[in-house]
Backbone as JSON Lines, residues from 0, in Angstrom:
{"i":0,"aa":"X","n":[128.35,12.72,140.15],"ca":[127.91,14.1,140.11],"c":[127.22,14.49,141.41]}
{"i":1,"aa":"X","n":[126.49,13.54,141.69],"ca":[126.11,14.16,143.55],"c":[126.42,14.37,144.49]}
{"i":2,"aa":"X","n":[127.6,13.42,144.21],"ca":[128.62,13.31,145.57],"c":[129.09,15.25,145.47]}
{"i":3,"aa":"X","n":[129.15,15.18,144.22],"ca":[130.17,16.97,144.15],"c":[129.2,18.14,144.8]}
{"i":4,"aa":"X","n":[127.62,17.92,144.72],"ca":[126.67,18.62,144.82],"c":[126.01,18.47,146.14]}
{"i":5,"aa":"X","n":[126.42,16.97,146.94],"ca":[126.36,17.13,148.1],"c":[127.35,18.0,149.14]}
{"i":6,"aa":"X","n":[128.58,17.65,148.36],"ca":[129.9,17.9,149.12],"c":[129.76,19.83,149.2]}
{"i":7,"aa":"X","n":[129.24,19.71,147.91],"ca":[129.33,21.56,148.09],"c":[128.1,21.87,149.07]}
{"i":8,"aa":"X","n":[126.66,20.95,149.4],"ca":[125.67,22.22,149.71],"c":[126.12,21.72,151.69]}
{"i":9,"aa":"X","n":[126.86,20.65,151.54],"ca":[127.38,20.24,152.89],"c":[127.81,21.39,154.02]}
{"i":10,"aa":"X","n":[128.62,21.95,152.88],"ca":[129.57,23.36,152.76],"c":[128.72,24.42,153.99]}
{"i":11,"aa":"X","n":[127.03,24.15,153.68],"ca":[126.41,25.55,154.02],"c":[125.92,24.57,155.4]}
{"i":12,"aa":"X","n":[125.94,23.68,155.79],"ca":[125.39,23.04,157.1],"c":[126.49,22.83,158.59]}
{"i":13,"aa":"X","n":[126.22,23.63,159.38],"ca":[127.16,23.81,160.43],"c":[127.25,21.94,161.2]}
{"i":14,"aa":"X","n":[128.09,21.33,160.43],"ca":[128.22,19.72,160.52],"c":[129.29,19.66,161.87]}
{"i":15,"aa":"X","n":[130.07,21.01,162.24],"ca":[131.38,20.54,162.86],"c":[131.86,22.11,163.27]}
{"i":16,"aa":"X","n":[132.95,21.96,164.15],"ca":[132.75,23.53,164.85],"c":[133.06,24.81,163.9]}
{"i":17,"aa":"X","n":[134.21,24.13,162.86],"ca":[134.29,25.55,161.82],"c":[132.64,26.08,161.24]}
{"i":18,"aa":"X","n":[132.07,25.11,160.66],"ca":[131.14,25.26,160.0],"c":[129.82,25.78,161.36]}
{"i":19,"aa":"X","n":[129.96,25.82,162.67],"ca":[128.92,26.43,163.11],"c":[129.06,27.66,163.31]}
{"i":20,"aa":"X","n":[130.9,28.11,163.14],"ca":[131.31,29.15,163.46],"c":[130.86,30.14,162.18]}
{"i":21,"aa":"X","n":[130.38,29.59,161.31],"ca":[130.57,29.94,159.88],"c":[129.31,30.62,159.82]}
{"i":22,"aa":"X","n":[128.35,29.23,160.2],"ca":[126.77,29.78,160.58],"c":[126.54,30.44,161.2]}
{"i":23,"aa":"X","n":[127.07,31.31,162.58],"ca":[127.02,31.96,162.96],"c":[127.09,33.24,162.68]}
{"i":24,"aa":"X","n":[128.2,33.5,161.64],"ca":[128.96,34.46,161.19],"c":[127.53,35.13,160.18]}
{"i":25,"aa":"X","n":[127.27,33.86,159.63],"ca":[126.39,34.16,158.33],"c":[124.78,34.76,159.02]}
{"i":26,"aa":"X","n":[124.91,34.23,159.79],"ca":[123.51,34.75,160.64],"c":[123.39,36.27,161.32]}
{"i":27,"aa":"X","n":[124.46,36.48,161.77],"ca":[125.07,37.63,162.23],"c":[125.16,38.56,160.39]}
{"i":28,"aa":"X","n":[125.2,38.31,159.31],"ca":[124.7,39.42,158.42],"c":[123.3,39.51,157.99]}
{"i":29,"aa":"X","n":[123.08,37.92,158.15],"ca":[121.98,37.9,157.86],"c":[120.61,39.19,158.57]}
{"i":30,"aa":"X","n":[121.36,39.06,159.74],"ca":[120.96,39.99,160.87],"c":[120.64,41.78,160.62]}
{"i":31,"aa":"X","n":[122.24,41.81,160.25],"ca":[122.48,43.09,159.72],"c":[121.93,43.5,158.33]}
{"i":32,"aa":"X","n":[121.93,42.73,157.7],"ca":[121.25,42.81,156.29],"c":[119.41,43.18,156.21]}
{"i":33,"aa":"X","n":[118.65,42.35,157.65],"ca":[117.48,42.87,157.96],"c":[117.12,44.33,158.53]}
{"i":34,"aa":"X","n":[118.48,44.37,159.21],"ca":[118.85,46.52,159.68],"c":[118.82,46.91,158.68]}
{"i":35,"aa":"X","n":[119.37,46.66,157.61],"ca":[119.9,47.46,156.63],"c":[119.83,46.84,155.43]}
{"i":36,"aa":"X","n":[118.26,47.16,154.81],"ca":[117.84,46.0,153.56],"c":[119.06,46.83,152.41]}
{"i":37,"aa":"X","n":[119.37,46.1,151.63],"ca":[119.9,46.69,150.69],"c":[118.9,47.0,149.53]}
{"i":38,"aa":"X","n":[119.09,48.14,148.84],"ca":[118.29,48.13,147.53],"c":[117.62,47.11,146.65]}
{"i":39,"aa":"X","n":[118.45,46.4,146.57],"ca":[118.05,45.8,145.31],"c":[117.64,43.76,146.2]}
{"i":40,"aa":"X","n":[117.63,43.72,147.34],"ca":[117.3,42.93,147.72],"c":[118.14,41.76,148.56]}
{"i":41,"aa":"X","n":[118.49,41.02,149.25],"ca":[119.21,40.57,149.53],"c":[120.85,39.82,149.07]}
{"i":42,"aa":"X","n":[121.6,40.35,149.29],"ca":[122.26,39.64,148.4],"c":[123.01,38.24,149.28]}
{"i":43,"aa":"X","n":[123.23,38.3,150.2],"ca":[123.5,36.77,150.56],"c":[121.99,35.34,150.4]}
{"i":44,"aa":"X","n":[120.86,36.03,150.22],"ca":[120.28,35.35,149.86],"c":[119.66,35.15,148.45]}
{"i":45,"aa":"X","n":[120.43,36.46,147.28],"ca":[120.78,36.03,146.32],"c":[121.95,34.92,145.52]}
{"i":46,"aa":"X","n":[123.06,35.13,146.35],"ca":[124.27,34.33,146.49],"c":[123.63,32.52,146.52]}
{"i":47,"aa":"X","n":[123.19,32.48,147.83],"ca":[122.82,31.29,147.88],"c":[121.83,30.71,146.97]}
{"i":48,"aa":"X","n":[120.59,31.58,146.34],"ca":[119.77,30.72,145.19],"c":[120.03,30.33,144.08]}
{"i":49,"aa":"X","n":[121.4,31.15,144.14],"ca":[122.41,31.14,142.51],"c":[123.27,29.68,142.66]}
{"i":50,"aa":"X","n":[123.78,29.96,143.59],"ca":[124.25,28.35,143.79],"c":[123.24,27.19,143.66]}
{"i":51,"aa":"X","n":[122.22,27.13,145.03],"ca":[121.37,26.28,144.96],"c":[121.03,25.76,143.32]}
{"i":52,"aa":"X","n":[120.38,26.54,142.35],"ca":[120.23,27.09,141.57],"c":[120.98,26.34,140.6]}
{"i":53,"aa":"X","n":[122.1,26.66,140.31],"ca":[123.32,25.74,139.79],"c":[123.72,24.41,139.86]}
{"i":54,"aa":"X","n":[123.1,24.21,141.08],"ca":[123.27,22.73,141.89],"c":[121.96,21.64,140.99]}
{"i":55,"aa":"X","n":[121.06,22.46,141.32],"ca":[120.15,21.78,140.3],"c":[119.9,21.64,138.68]}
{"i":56,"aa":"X","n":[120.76,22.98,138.43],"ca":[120.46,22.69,137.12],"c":[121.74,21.53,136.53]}
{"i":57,"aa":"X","n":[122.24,21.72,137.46],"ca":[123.45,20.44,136.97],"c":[122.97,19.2,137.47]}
{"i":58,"aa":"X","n":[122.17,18.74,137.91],"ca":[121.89,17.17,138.54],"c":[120.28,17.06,137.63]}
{"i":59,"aa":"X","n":[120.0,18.2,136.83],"ca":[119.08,18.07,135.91],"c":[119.85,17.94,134.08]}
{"i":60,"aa":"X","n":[120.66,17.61,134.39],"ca":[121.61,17.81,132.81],"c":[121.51,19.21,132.47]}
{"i":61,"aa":"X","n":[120.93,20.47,133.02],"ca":[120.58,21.96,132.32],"c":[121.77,22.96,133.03]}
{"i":62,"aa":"X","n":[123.01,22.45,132.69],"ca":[123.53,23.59,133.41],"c":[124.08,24.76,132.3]}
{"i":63,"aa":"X","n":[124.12,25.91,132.61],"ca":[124.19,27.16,131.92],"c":[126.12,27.7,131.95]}
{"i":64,"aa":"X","n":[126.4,27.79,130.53],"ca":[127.85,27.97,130.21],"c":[127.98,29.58,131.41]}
{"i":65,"aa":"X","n":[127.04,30.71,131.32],"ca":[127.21,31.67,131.31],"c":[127.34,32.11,132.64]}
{"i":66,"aa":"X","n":[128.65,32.63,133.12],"ca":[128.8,32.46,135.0],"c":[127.71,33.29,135.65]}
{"i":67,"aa":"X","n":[127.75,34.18,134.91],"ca":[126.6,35.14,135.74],"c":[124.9,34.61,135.37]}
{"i":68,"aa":"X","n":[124.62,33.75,134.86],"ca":[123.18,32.98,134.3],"c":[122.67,32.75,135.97]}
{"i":69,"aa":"X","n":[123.36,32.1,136.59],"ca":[122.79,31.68,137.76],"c":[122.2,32.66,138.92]}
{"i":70,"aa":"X","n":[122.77,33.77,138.66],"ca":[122.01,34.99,139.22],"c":[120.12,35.33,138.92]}
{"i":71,"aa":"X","n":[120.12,34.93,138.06],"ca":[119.12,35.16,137.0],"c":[117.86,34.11,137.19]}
{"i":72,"aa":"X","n":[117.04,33.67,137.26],"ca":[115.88,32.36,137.09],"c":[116.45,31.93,135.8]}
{"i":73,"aa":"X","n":[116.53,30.34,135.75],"ca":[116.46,29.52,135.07],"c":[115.34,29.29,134.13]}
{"i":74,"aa":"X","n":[115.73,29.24,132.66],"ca":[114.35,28.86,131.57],"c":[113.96,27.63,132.38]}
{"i":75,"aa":"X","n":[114.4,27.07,132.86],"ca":[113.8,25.88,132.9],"c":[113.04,25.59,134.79]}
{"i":76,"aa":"X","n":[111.36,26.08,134.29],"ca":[110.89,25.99,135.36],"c":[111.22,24.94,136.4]}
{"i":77,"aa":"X","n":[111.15,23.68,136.22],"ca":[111.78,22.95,137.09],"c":[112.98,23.0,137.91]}
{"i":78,"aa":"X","n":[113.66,23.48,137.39],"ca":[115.61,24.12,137.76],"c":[114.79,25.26,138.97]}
{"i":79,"aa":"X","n":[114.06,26.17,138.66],"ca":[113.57,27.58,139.5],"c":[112.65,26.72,140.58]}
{"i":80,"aa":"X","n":[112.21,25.77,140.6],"ca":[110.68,25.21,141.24],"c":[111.77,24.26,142.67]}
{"i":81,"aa":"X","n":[113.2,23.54,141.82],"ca":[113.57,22.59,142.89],"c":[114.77,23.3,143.4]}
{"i":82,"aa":"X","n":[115.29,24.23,143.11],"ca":[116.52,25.15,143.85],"c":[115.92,26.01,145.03]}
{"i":83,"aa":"X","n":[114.21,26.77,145.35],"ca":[113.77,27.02,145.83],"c":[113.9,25.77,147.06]}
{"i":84,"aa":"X","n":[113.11,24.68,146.99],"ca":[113.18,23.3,147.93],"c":[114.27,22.96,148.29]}
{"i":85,"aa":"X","n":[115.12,23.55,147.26],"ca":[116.8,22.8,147.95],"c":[117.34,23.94,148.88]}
{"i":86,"aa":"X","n":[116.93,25.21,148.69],"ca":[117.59,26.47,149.16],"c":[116.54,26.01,150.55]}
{"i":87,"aa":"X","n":[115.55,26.05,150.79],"ca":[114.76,26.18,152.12],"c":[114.84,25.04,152.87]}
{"i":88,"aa":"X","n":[115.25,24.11,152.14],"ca":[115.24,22.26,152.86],"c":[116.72,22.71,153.28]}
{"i":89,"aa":"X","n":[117.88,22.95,152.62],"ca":[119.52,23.28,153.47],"c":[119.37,24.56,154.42]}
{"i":90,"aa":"X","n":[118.45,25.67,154.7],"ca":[117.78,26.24,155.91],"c":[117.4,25.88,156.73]}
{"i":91,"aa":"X","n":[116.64,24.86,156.54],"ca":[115.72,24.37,157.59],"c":[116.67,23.17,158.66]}
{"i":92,"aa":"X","n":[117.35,22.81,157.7],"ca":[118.48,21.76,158.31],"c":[119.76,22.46,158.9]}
{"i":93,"aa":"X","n":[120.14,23.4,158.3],"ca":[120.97,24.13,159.01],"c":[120.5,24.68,160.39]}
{"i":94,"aa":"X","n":[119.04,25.23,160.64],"ca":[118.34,25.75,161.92],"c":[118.32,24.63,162.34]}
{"i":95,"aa":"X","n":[117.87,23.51,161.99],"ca":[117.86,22.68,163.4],"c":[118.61,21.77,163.83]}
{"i":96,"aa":"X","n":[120.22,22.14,163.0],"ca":[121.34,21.26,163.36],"c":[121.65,22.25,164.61]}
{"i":97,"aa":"X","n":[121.7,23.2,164.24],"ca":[122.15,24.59,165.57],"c":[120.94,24.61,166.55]}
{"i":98,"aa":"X","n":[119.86,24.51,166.32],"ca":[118.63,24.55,167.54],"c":[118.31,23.56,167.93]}
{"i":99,"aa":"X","n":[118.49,22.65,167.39],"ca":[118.12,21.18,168.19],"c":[118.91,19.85,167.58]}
{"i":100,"aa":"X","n":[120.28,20.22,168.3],"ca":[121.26,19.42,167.68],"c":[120.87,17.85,168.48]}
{"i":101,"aa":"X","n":[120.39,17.82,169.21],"ca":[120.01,16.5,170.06],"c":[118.88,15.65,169.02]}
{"i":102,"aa":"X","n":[118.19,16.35,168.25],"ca":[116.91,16.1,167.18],"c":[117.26,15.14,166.2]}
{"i":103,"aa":"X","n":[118.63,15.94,165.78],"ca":[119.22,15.69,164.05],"c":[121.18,15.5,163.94]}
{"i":104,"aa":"X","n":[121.19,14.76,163.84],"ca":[122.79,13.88,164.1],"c":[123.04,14.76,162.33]}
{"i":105,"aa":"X","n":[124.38,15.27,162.34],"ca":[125.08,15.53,160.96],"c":[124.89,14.04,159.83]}
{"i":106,"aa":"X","n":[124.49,12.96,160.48],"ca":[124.53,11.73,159.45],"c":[123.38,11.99,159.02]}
{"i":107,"aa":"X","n":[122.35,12.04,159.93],"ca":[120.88,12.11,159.18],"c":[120.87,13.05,158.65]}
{"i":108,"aa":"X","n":[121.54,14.58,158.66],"ca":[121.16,15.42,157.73],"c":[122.24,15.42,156.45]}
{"i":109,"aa":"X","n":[122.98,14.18,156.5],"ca":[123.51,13.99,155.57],"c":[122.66,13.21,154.48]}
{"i":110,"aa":"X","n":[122.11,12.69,155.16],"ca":[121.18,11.55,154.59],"c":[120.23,12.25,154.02]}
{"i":111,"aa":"X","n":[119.69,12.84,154.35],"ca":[118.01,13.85,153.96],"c":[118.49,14.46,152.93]}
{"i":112,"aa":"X","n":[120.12,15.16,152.86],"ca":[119.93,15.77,151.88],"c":[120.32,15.5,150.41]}
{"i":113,"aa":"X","n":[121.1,13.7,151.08],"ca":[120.78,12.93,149.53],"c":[119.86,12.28,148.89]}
{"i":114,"aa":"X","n":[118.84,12.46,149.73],"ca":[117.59,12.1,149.64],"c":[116.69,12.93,148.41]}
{"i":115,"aa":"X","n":[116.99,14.24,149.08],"ca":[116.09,14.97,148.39],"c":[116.49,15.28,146.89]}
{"i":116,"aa":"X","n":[118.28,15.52,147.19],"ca":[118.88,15.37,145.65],"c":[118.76,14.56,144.75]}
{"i":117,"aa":"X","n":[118.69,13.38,145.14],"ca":[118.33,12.3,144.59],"c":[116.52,12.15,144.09]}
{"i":118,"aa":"X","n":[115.79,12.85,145.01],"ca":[114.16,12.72,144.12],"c":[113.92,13.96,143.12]}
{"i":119,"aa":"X","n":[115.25,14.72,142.53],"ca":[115.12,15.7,142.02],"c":[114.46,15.5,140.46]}
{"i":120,"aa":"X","n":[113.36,15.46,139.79],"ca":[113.06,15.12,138.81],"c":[114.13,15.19,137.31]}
{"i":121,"aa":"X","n":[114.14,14.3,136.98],"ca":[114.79,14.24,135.79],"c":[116.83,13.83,135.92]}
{"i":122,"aa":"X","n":[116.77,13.71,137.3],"ca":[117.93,13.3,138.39],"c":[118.37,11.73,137.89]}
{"i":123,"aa":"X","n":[119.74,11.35,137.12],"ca":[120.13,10.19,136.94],"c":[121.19,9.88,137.03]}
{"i":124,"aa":"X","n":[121.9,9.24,138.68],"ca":[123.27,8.95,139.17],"c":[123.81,8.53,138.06]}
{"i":125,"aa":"X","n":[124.89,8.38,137.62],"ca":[125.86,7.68,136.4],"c":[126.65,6.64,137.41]}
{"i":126,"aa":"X","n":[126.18,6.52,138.48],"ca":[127.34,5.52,139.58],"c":[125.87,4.51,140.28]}
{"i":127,"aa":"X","n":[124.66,4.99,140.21],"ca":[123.69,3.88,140.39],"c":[123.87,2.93,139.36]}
{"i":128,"aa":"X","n":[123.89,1.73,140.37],"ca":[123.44,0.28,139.68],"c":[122.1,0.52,138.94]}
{"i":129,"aa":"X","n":[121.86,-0.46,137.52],"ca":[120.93,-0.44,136.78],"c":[119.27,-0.99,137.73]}
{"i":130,"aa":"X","n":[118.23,-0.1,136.85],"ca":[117.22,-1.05,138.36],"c":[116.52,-2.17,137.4]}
C-alpha cells in the first residue's frame, strides 16, 4: 500500500525534467491564482489536500467510499492533522529539489518521503517483516 502512495505523491516532486516542467507549470498558476484569488479559496491547493488527504486516510485503514469526501476534512482528526504534514513536507521538498538541487538528490527525497509515510500513526506495511 505505500509503495502506491509513494508512487502517487512522487507524482507532485519535480524528480526528472517532465516533472520540473510540471512544477513549473504549477507554480506559474499558483502565481496567477495569487493575482486572482478565487472566491471560494484556492483550488489547486484544495486539489492537493484532497489527495494528500486520501493518501492518509488510506495508509491509516480510514479511507472514505464517497469521491467527493476528500474535498471535505476528515472525521478523523488524525487523517486532517497528518495530510496537512504530508501536503507541506511534499512542498517543502518539491522547493528545494528546484532551489537547491545540489542540497537534495531525488533518492534522498525519495527516502524522506518514505520516511515520513511510514511514521504516520496507526501506519502498518502488510509487506514489513514481523518485528
Amino acid at each position: 500500500m505505500v509503495e502506491g502512495i509513494i508512487s502517487l505523491t512522487e507524482e507532485l516532486l519535480p524528480l526528472d525534467d517532465e516533472r520540473r516542467e510540471e512544477y513549473a507549470l504549477w507554480q506559474a498558476v499558483i502565481e496567477w491564482e495569487r493575482d486572482h484569488p478565487p472566491k471560494d479559496g484556492s483550488q489547486t491547493w484544495n486539489d492537493q489536500r484532497a489527495l494528500h488527504r486520501q493518501c492518509i486516510a488510506q495508509l491509516r485503514g480510514r479511507p472514505d467510499r464517497d469521491p467527493g469526501a476528500a474535498l471535505r476534512p476528515h472525521p478523523d482528526p488524525q487523517v486532517e492533522l497528518w495530510a496537512a504534514v504530508l501536503h507541506t513536507f511534499v512542498d517543502g521538498l518539491a522547493a528545494q529539489l528546484v532551489n537547491t538541487p545540489d542540497r537534495l538528490s531525488g533518492d534522498d527525497a525519495r527516502r524522506l518521503l518514505r520516511a515520513l509515510l511510514e511514521a504516520v500513526p496507526g501506519f502498518t506495511d502488510p509487506a514489513a517483516p514481523p518485528a
